[in-house]
mmCIF file with all atom_site columns, C-alpha atoms in Angstrom:
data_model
loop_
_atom_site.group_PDB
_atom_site.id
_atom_site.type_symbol
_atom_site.label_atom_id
_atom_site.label_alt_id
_atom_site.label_comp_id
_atom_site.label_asym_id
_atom_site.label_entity_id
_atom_site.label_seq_id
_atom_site.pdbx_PDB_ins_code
_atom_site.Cartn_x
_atom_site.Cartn_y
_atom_site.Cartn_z
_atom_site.occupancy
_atom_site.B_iso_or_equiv
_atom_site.pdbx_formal_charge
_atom_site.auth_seq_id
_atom_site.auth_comp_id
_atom_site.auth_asym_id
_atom_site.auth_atom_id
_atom_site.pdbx_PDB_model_num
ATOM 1   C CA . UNK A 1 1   ? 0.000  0.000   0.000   1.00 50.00 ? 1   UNK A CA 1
ATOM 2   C CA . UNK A 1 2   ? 1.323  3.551   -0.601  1.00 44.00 ? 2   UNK A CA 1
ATOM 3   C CA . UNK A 1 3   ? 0.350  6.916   -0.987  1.00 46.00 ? 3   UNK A CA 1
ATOM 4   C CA . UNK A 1 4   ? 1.927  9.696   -3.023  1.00 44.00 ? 4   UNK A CA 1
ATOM 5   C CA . UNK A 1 5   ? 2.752  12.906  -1.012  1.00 43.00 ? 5   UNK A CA 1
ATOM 6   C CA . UNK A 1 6   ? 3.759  16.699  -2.496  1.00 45.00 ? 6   UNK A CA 1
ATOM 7   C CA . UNK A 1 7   ? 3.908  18.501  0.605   1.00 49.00 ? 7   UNK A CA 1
ATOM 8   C CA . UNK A 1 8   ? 6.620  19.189  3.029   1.00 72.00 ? 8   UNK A CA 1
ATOM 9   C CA . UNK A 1 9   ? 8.121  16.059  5.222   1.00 83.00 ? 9   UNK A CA 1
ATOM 10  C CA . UNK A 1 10  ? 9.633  17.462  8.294   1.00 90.00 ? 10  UNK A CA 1
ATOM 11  C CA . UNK A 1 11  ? 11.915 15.382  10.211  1.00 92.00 ? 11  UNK A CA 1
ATOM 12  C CA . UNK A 1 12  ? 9.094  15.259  12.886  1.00 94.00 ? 12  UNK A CA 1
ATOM 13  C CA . UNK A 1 13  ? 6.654  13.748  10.435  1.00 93.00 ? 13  UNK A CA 1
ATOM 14  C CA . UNK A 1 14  ? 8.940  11.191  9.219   1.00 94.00 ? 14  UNK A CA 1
ATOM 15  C CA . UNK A 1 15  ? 9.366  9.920   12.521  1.00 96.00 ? 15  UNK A CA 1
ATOM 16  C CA . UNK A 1 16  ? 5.876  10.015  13.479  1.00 96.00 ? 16  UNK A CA 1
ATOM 17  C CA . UNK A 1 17  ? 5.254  8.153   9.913   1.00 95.00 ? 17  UNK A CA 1
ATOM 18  C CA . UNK A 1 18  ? 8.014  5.363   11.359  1.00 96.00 ? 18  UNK A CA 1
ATOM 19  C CA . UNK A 1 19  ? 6.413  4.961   14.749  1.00 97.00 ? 19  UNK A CA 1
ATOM 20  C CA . UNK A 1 20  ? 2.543  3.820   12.918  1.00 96.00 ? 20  UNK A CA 1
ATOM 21  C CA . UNK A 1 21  ? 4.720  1.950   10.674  1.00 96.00 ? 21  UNK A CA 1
ATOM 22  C CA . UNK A 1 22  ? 5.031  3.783   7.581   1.00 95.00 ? 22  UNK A CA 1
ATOM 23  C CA . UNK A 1 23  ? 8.346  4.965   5.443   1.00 92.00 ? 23  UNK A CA 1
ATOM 24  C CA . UNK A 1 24  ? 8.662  7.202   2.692   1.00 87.00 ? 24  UNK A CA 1
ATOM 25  C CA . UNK A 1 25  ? 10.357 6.316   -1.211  1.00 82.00 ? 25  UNK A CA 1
ATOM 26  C CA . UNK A 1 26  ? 10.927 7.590   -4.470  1.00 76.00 ? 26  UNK A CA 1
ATOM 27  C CA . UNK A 1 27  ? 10.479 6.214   -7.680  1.00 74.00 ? 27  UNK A CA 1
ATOM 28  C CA . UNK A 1 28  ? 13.833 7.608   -8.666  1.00 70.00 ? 28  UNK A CA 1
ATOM 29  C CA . UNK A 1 29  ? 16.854 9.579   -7.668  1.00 64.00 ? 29  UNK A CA 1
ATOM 30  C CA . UNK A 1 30  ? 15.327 12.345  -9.899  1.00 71.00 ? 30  UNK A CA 1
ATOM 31  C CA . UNK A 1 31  ? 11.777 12.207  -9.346  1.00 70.00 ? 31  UNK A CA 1
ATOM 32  C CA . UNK A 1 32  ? 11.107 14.733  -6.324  1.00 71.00 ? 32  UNK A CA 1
ATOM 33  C CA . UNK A 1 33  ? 7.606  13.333  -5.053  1.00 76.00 ? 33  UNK A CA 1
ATOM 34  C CA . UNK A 1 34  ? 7.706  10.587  -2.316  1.00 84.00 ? 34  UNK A CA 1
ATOM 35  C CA . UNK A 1 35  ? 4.959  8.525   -1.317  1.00 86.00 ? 35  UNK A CA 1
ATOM 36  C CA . UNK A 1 36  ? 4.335  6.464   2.091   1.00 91.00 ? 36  UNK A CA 1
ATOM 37  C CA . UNK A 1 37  ? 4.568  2.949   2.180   1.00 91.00 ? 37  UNK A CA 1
ATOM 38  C CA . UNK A 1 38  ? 2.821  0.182   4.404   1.00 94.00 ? 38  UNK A CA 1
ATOM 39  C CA . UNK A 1 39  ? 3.579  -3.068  2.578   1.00 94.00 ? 39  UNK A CA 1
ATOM 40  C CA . UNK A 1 40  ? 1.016  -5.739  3.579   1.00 96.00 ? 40  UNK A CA 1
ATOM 41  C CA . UNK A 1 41  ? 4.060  -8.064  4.313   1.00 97.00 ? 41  UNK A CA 1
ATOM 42  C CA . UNK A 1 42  ? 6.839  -6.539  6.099   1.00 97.00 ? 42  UNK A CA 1
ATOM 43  C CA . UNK A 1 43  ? 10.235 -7.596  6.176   1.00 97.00 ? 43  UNK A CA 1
ATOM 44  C CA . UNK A 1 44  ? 12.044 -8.220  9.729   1.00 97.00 ? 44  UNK A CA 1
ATOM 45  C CA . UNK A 1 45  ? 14.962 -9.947  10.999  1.00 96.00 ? 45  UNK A CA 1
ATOM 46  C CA . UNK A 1 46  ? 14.743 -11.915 14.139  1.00 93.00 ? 46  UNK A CA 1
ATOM 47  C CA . UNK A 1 47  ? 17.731 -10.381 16.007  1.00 91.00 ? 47  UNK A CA 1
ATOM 48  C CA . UNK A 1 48  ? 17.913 -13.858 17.445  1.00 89.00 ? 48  UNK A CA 1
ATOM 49  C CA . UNK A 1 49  ? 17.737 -15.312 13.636  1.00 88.00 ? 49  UNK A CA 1
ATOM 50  C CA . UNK A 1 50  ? 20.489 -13.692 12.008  1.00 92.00 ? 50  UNK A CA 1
ATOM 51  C CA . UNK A 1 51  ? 22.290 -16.442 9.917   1.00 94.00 ? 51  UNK A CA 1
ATOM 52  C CA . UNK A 1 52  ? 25.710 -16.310 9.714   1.00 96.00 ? 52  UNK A CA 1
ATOM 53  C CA . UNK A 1 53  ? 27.509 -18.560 7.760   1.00 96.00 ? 53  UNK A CA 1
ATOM 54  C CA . UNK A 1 54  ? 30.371 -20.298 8.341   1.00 96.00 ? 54  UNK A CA 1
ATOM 55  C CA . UNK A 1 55  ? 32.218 -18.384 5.863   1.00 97.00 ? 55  UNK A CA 1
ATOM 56  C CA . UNK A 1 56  ? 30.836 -15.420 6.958   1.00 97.00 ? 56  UNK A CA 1
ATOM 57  C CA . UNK A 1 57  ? 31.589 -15.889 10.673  1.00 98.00 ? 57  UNK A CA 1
ATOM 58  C CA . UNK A 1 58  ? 35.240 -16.477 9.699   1.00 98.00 ? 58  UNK A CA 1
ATOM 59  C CA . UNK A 1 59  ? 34.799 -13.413 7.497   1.00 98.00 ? 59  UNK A CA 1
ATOM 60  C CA . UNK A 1 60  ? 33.306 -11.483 10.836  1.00 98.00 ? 60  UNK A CA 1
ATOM 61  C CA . UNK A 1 61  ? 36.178 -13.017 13.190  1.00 98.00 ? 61  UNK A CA 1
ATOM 62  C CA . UNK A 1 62  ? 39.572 -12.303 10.913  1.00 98.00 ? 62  UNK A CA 1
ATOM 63  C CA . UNK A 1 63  ? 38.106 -8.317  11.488  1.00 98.00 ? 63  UNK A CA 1
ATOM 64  C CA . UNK A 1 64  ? 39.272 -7.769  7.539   1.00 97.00 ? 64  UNK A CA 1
ATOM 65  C CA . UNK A 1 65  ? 37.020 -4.839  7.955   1.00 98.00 ? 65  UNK A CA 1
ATOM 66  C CA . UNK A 1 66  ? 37.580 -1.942  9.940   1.00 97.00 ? 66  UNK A CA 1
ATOM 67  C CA . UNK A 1 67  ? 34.207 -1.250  11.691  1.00 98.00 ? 67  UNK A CA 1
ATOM 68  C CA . UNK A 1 68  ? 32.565 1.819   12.791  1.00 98.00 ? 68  UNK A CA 1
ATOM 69  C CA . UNK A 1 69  ? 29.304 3.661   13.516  1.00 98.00 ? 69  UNK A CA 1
ATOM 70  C CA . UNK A 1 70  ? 28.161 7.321   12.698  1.00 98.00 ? 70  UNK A CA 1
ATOM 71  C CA . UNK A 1 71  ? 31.314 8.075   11.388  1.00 97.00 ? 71  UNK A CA 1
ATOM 72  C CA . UNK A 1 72  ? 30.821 9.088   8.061   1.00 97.00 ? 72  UNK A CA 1
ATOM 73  C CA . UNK A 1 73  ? 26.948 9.502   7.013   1.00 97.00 ? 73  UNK A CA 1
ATOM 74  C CA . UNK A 1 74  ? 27.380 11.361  3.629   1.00 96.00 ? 74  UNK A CA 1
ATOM 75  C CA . UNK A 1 75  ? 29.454 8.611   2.501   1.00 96.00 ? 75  UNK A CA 1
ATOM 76  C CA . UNK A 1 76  ? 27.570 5.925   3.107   1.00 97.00 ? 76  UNK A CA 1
ATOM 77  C CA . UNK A 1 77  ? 24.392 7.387   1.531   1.00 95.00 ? 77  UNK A CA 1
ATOM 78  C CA . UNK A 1 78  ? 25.957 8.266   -1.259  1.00 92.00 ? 78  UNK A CA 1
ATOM 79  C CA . UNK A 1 79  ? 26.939 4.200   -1.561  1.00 93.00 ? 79  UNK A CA 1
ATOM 80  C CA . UNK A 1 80  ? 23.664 3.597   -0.879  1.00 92.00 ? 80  UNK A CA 1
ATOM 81  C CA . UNK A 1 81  ? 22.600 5.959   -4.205  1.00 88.00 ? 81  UNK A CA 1
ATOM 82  C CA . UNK A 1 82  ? 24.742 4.590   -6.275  1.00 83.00 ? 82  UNK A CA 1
ATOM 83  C CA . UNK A 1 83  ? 23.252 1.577   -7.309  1.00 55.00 ? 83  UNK A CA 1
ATOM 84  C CA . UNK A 1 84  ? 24.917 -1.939  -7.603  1.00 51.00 ? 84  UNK A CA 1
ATOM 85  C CA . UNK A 1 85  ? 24.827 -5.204  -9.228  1.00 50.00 ? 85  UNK A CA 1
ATOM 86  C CA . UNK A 1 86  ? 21.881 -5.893  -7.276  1.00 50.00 ? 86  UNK A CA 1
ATOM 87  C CA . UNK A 1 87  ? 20.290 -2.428  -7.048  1.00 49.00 ? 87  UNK A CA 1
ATOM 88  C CA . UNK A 1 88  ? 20.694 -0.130  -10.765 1.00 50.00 ? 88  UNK A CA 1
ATOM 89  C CA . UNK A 1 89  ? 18.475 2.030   -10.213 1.00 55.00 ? 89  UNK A CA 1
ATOM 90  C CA . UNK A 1 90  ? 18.914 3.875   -6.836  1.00 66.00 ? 90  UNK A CA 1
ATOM 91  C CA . UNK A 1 91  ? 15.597 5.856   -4.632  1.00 71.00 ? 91  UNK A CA 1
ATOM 92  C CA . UNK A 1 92  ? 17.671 7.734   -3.204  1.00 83.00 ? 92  UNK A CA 1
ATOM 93  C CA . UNK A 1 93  ? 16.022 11.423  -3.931  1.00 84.00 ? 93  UNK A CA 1
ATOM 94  C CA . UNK A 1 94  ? 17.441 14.822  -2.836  1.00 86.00 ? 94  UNK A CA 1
ATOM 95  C CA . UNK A 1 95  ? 14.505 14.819  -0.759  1.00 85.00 ? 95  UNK A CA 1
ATOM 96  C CA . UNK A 1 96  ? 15.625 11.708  0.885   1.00 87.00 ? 96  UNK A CA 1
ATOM 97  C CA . UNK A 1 97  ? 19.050 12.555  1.483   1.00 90.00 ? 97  UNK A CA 1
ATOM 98  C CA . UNK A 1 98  ? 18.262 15.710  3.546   1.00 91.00 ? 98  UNK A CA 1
ATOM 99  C CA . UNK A 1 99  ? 15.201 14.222  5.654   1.00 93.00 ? 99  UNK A CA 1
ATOM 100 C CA . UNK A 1 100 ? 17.924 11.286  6.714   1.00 94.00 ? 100 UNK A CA 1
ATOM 101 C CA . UNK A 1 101 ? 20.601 13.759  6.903   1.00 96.00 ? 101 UNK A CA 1
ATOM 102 C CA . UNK A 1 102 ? 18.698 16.272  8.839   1.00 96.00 ? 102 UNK A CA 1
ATOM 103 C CA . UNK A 1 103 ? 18.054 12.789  11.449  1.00 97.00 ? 103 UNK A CA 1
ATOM 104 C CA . UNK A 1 104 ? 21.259 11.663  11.769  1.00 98.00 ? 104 UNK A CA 1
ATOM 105 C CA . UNK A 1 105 ? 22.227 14.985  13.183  1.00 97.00 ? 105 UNK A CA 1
ATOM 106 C CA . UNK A 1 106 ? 19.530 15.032  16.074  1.00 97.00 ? 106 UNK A CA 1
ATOM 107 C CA . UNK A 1 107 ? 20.737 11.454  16.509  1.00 97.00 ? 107 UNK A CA 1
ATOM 108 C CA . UNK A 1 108 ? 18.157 9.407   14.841  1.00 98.00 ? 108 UNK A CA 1
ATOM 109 C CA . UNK A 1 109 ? 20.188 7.704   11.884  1.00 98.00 ? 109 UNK A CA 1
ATOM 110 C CA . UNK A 1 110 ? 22.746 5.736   12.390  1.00 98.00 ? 110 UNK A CA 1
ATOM 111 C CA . UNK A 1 111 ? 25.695 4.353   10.412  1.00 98.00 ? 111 UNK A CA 1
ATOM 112 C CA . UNK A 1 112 ? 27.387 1.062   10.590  1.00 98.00 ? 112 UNK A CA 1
ATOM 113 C CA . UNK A 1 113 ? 30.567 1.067   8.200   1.00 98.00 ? 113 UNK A CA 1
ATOM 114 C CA . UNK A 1 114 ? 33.209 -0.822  6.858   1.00 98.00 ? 114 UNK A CA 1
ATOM 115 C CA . UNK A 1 115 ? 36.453 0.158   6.406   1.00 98.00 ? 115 UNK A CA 1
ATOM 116 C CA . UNK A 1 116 ? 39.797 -1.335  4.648   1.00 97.00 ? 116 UNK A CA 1
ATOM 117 C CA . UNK A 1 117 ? 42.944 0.290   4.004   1.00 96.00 ? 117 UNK A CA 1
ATOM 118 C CA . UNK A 1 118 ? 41.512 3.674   4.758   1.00 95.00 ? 118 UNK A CA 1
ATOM 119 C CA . UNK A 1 119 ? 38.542 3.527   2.383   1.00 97.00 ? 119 UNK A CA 1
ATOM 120 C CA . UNK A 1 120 ? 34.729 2.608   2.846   1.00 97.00 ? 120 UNK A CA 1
ATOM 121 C CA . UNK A 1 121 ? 33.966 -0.229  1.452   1.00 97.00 ? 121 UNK A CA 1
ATOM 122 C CA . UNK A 1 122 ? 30.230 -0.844  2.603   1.00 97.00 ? 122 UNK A CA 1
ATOM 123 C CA . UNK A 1 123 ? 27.943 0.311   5.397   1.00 97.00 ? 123 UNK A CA 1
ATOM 124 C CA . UNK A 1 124 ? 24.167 0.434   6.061   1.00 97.00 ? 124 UNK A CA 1
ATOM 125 C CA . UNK A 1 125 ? 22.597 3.254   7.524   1.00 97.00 ? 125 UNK A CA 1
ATOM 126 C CA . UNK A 1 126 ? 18.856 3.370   9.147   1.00 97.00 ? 126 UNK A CA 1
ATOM 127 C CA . UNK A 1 127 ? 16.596 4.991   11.705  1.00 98.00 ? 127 UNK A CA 1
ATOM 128 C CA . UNK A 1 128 ? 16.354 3.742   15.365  1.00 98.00 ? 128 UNK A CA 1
ATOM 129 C CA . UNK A 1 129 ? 13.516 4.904   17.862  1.00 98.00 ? 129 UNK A CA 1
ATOM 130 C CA . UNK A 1 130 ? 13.147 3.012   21.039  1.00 97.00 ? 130 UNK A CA 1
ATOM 131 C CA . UNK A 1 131 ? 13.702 -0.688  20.459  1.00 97.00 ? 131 UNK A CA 1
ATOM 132 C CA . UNK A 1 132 ? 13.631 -0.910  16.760  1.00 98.00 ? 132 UNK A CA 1
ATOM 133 C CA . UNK A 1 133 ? 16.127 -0.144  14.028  1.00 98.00 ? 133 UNK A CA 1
ATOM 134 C CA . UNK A 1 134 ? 14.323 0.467   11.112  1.00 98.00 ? 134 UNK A CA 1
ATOM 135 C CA . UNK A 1 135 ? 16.987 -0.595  7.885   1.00 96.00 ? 135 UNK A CA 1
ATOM 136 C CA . UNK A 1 136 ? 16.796 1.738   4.992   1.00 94.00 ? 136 UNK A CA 1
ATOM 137 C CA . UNK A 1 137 ? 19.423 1.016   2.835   1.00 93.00 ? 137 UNK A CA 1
ATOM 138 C CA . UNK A 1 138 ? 22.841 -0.998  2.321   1.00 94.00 ? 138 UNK A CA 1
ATOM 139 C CA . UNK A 1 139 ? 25.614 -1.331  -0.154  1.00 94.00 ? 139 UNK A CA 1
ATOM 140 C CA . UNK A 1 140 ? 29.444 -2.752  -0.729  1.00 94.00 ? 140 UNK A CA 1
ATOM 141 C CA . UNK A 1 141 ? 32.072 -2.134  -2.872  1.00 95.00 ? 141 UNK A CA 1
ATOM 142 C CA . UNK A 1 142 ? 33.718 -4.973  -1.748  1.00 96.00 ? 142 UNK A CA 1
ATOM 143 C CA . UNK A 1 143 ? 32.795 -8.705  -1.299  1.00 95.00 ? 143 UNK A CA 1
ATOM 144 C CA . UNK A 1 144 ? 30.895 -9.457  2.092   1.00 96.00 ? 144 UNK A CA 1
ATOM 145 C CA . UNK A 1 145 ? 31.553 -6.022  3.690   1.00 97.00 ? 145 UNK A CA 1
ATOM 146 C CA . UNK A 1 146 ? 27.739 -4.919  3.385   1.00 95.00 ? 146 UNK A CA 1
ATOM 147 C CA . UNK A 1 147 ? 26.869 -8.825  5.588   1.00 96.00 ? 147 UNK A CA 1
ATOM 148 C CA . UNK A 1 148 ? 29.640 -7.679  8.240   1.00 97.00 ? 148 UNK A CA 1
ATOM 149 C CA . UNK A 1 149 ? 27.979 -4.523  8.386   1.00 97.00 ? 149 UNK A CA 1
ATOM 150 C CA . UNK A 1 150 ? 24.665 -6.284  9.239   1.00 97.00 ? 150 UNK A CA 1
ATOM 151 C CA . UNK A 1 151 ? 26.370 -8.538  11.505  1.00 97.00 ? 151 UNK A CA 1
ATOM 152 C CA . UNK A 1 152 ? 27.652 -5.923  13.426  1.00 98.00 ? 152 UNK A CA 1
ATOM 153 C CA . UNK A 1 153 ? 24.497 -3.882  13.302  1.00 98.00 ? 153 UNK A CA 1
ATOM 154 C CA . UNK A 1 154 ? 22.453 -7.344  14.747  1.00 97.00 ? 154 UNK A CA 1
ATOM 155 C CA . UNK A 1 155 ? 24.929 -7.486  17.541  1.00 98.00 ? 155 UNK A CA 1
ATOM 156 C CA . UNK A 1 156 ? 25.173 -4.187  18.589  1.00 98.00 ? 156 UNK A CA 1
ATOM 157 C CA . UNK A 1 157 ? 21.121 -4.222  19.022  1.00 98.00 ? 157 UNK A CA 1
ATOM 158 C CA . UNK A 1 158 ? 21.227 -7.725  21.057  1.00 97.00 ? 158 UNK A CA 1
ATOM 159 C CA . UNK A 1 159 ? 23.419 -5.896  23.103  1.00 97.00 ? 159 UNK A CA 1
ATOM 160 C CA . UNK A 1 160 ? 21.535 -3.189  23.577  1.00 97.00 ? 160 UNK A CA 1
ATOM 161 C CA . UNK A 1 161 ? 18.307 -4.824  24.349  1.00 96.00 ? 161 UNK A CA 1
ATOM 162 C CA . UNK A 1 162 ? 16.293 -3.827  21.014  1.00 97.00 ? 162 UNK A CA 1
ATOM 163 C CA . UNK A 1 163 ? 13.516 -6.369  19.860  1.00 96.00 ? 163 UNK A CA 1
ATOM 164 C CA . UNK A 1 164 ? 13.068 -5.274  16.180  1.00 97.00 ? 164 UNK A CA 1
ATOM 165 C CA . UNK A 1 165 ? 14.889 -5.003  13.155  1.00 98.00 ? 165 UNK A CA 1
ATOM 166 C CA . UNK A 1 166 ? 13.033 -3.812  9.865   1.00 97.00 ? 166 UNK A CA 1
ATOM 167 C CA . UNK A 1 167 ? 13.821 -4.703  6.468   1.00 95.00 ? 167 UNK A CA 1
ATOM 168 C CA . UNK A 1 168 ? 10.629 -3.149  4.941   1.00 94.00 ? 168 UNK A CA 1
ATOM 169 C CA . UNK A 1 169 ? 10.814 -5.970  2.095   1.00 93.00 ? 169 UNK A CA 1
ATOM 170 C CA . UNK A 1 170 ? 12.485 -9.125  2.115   1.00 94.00 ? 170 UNK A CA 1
ATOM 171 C CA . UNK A 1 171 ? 14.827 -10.117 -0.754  1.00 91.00 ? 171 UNK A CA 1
ATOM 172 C CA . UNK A 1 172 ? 16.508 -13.072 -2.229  1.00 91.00 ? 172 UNK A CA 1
ATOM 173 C CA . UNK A 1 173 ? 19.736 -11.662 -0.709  1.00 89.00 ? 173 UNK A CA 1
ATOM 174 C CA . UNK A 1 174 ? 18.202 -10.588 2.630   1.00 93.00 ? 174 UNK A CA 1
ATOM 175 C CA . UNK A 1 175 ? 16.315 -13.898 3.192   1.00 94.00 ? 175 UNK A CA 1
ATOM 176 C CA . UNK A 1 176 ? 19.806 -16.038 2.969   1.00 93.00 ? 176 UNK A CA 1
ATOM 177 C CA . UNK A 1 177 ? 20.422 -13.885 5.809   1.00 94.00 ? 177 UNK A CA 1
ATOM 178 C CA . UNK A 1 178 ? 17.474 -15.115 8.031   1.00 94.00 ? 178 UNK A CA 1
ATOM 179 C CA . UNK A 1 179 ? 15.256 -12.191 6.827   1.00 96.00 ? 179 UNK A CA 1
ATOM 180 C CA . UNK A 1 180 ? 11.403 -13.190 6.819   1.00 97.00 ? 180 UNK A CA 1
ATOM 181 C CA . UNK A 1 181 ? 8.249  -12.124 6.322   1.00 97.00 ? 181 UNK A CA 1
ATOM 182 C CA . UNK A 1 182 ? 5.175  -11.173 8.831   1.00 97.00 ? 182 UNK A CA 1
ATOM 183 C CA . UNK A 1 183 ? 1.817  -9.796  8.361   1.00 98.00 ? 183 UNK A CA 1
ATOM 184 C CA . UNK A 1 184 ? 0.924  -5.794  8.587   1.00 97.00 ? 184 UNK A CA 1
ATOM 185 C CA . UNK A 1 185 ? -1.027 -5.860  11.540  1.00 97.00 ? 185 UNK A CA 1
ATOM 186 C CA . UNK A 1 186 ? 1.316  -8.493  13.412  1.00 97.00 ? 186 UNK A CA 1
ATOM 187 C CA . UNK A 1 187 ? 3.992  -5.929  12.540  1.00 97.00 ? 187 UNK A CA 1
ATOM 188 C CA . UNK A 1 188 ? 2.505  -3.283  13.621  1.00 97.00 ? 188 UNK A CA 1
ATOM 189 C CA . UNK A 1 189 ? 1.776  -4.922  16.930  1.00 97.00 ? 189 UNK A CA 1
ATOM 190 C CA . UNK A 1 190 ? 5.684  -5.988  17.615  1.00 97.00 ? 190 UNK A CA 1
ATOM 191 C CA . UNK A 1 191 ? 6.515  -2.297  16.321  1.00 98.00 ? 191 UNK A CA 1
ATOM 192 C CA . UNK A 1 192 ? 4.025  -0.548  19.147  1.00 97.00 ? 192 UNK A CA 1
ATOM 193 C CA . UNK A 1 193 ? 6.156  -3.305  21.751  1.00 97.00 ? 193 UNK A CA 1
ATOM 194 C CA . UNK A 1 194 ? 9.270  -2.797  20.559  1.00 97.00 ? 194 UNK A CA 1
ATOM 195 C CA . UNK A 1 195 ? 8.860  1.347   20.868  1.00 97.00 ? 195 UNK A CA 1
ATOM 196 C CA . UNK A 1 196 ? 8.425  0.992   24.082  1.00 96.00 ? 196 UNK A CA 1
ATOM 197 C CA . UNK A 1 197 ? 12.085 -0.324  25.189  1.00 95.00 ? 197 UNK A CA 1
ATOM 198 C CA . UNK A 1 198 ? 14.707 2.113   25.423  1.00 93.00 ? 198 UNK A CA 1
ATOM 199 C CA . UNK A 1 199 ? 17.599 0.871   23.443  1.00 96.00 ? 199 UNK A CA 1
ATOM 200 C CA . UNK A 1 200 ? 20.979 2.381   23.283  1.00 97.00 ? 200 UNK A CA 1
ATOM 201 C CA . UNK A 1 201 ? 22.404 2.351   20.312  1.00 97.00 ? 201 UNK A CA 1
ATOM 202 C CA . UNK A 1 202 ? 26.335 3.557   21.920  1.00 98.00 ? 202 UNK A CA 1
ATOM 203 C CA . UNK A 1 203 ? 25.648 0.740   24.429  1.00 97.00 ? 203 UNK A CA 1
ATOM 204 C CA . UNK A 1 204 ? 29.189 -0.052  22.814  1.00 97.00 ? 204 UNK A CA 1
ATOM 205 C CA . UNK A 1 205 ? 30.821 3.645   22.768  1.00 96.00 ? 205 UNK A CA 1
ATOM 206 C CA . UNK A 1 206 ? 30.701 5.034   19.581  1.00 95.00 ? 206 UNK A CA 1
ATOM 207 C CA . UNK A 1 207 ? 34.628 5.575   18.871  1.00 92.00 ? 207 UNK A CA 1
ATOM 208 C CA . UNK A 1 208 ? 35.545 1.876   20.935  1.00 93.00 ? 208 UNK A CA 1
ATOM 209 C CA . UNK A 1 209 ? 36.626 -0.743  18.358  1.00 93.00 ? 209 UNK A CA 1
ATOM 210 C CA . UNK A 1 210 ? 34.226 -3.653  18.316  1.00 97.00 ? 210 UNK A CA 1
ATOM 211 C CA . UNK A 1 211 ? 36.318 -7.126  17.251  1.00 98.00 ? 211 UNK A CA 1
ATOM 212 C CA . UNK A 1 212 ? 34.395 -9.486  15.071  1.00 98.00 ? 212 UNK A CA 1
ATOM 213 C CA . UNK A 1 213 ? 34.486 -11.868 17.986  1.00 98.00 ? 213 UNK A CA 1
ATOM 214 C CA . UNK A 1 214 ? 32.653 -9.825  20.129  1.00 98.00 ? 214 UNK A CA 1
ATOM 215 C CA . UNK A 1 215 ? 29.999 -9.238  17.906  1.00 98.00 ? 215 UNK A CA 1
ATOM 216 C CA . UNK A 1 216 ? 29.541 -12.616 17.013  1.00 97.00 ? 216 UNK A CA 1
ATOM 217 C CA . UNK A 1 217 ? 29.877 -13.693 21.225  1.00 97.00 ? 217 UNK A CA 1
ATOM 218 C CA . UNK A 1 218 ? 26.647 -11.366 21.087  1.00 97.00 ? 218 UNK A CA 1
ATOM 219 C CA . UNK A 1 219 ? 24.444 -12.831 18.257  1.00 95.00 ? 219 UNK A CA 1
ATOM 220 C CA . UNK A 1 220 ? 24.830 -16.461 19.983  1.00 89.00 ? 220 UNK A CA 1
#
């Protein structure tokens, strides 16, 4: 289900979209409407689902990837725009880019990234309010560094107590992953739970190195 919208979002309306459940997209990077979206199945990942591979686990472990959070924001979303393989046509609007930028700067998007040899190499970024992390977008530029990303992201909110990670859809890729699909309304009834927990997403400091064995200790 969506709706198309013209008016102004403010960063207060977006959030008050996320909290009943709703998110906003584009058709295109150049198209400036957005319209609301409540799919009828949402995607999720059950934080205590995640599935790691063995090969990704050793991936995760040998910390090939330099790891941090909210470090760089414009550079990840501009990975995120830039389309893929897997994604060649990016959503990714002006519009978009200043709603998530004008978030991340009263502390409501967050960043997980990964680094080698000084450059970013993949990262997801998304919104979290209360207990949920709601996952808007993710991209790599090199093999596996967009899964560690998502590993670390699932870890870090085990150990921070948050019951809900949204996917919005579920894909081929995502579903390999553990990513599954539940109903609207049963969505919307773990979303109204999950709001309710206070969740901190620095509940590992935000500039503190976080090993690969560590965040895998925390998914088990």
């Amino acid at each position: 289900m969506s709706t198309t919208h013209t008016f102004e979002i403010t960063p207060q309306v977006l959030l008050r979209a996320y909290s009943i459940g709703m998110f906003p997209m584009a058709e295109s990077a150049d198209d400036p409407t957005l319209f609301w979206v409540d799919p009828e199945q949402r995607g999720v990942f059950p934080l205590d689902g995640i599935r790691v591979s063995r090969s990704l686990a050793k991936l995760v472990r040998s910390d090939r990837f330099e790891m941090r959070v909210d470090h760089d924001f414009e550079a990840v979303i501009d990975g995120c725009a830039g389309g893929g393989e897997d994604r060649p046509k990016t959503w990714i609007n002006e519009r978009i880019r200043k709603l998530y930028r004008d978030l991340f700067q009263r502390g409501f998007v967050h960043t997980v990234e990964a680094w080698r040899e000084g450059r970013l190499v993949g990262g997801l970024y998304g919104v979290q309010m209360g207990g949920v992390f709601f996952g808007e977008s993710m991209f790599h530029r090199e093999r596996d560094a967009s899964k560690a990303a998502l590993v670390h992201l699932a870890a870090r909110l085990r150990a921070a107590g948050a019951m809900l990670l949204d996917t919005q859809f579920v894909t081929p890729h995502l579903e390999s992953l553990g990513a599954i699909e539940i109903p609207r309304a049963e969505f919307h009834r773990r979303l109204d739970e999950a709001l309710g927990i206070a969740a901190d997403f620095y509940v590992w400091p935000k500039d503190e190195p976080v090993s690969g064995a560590k965040a895998l200790a925390a998914l088990q």
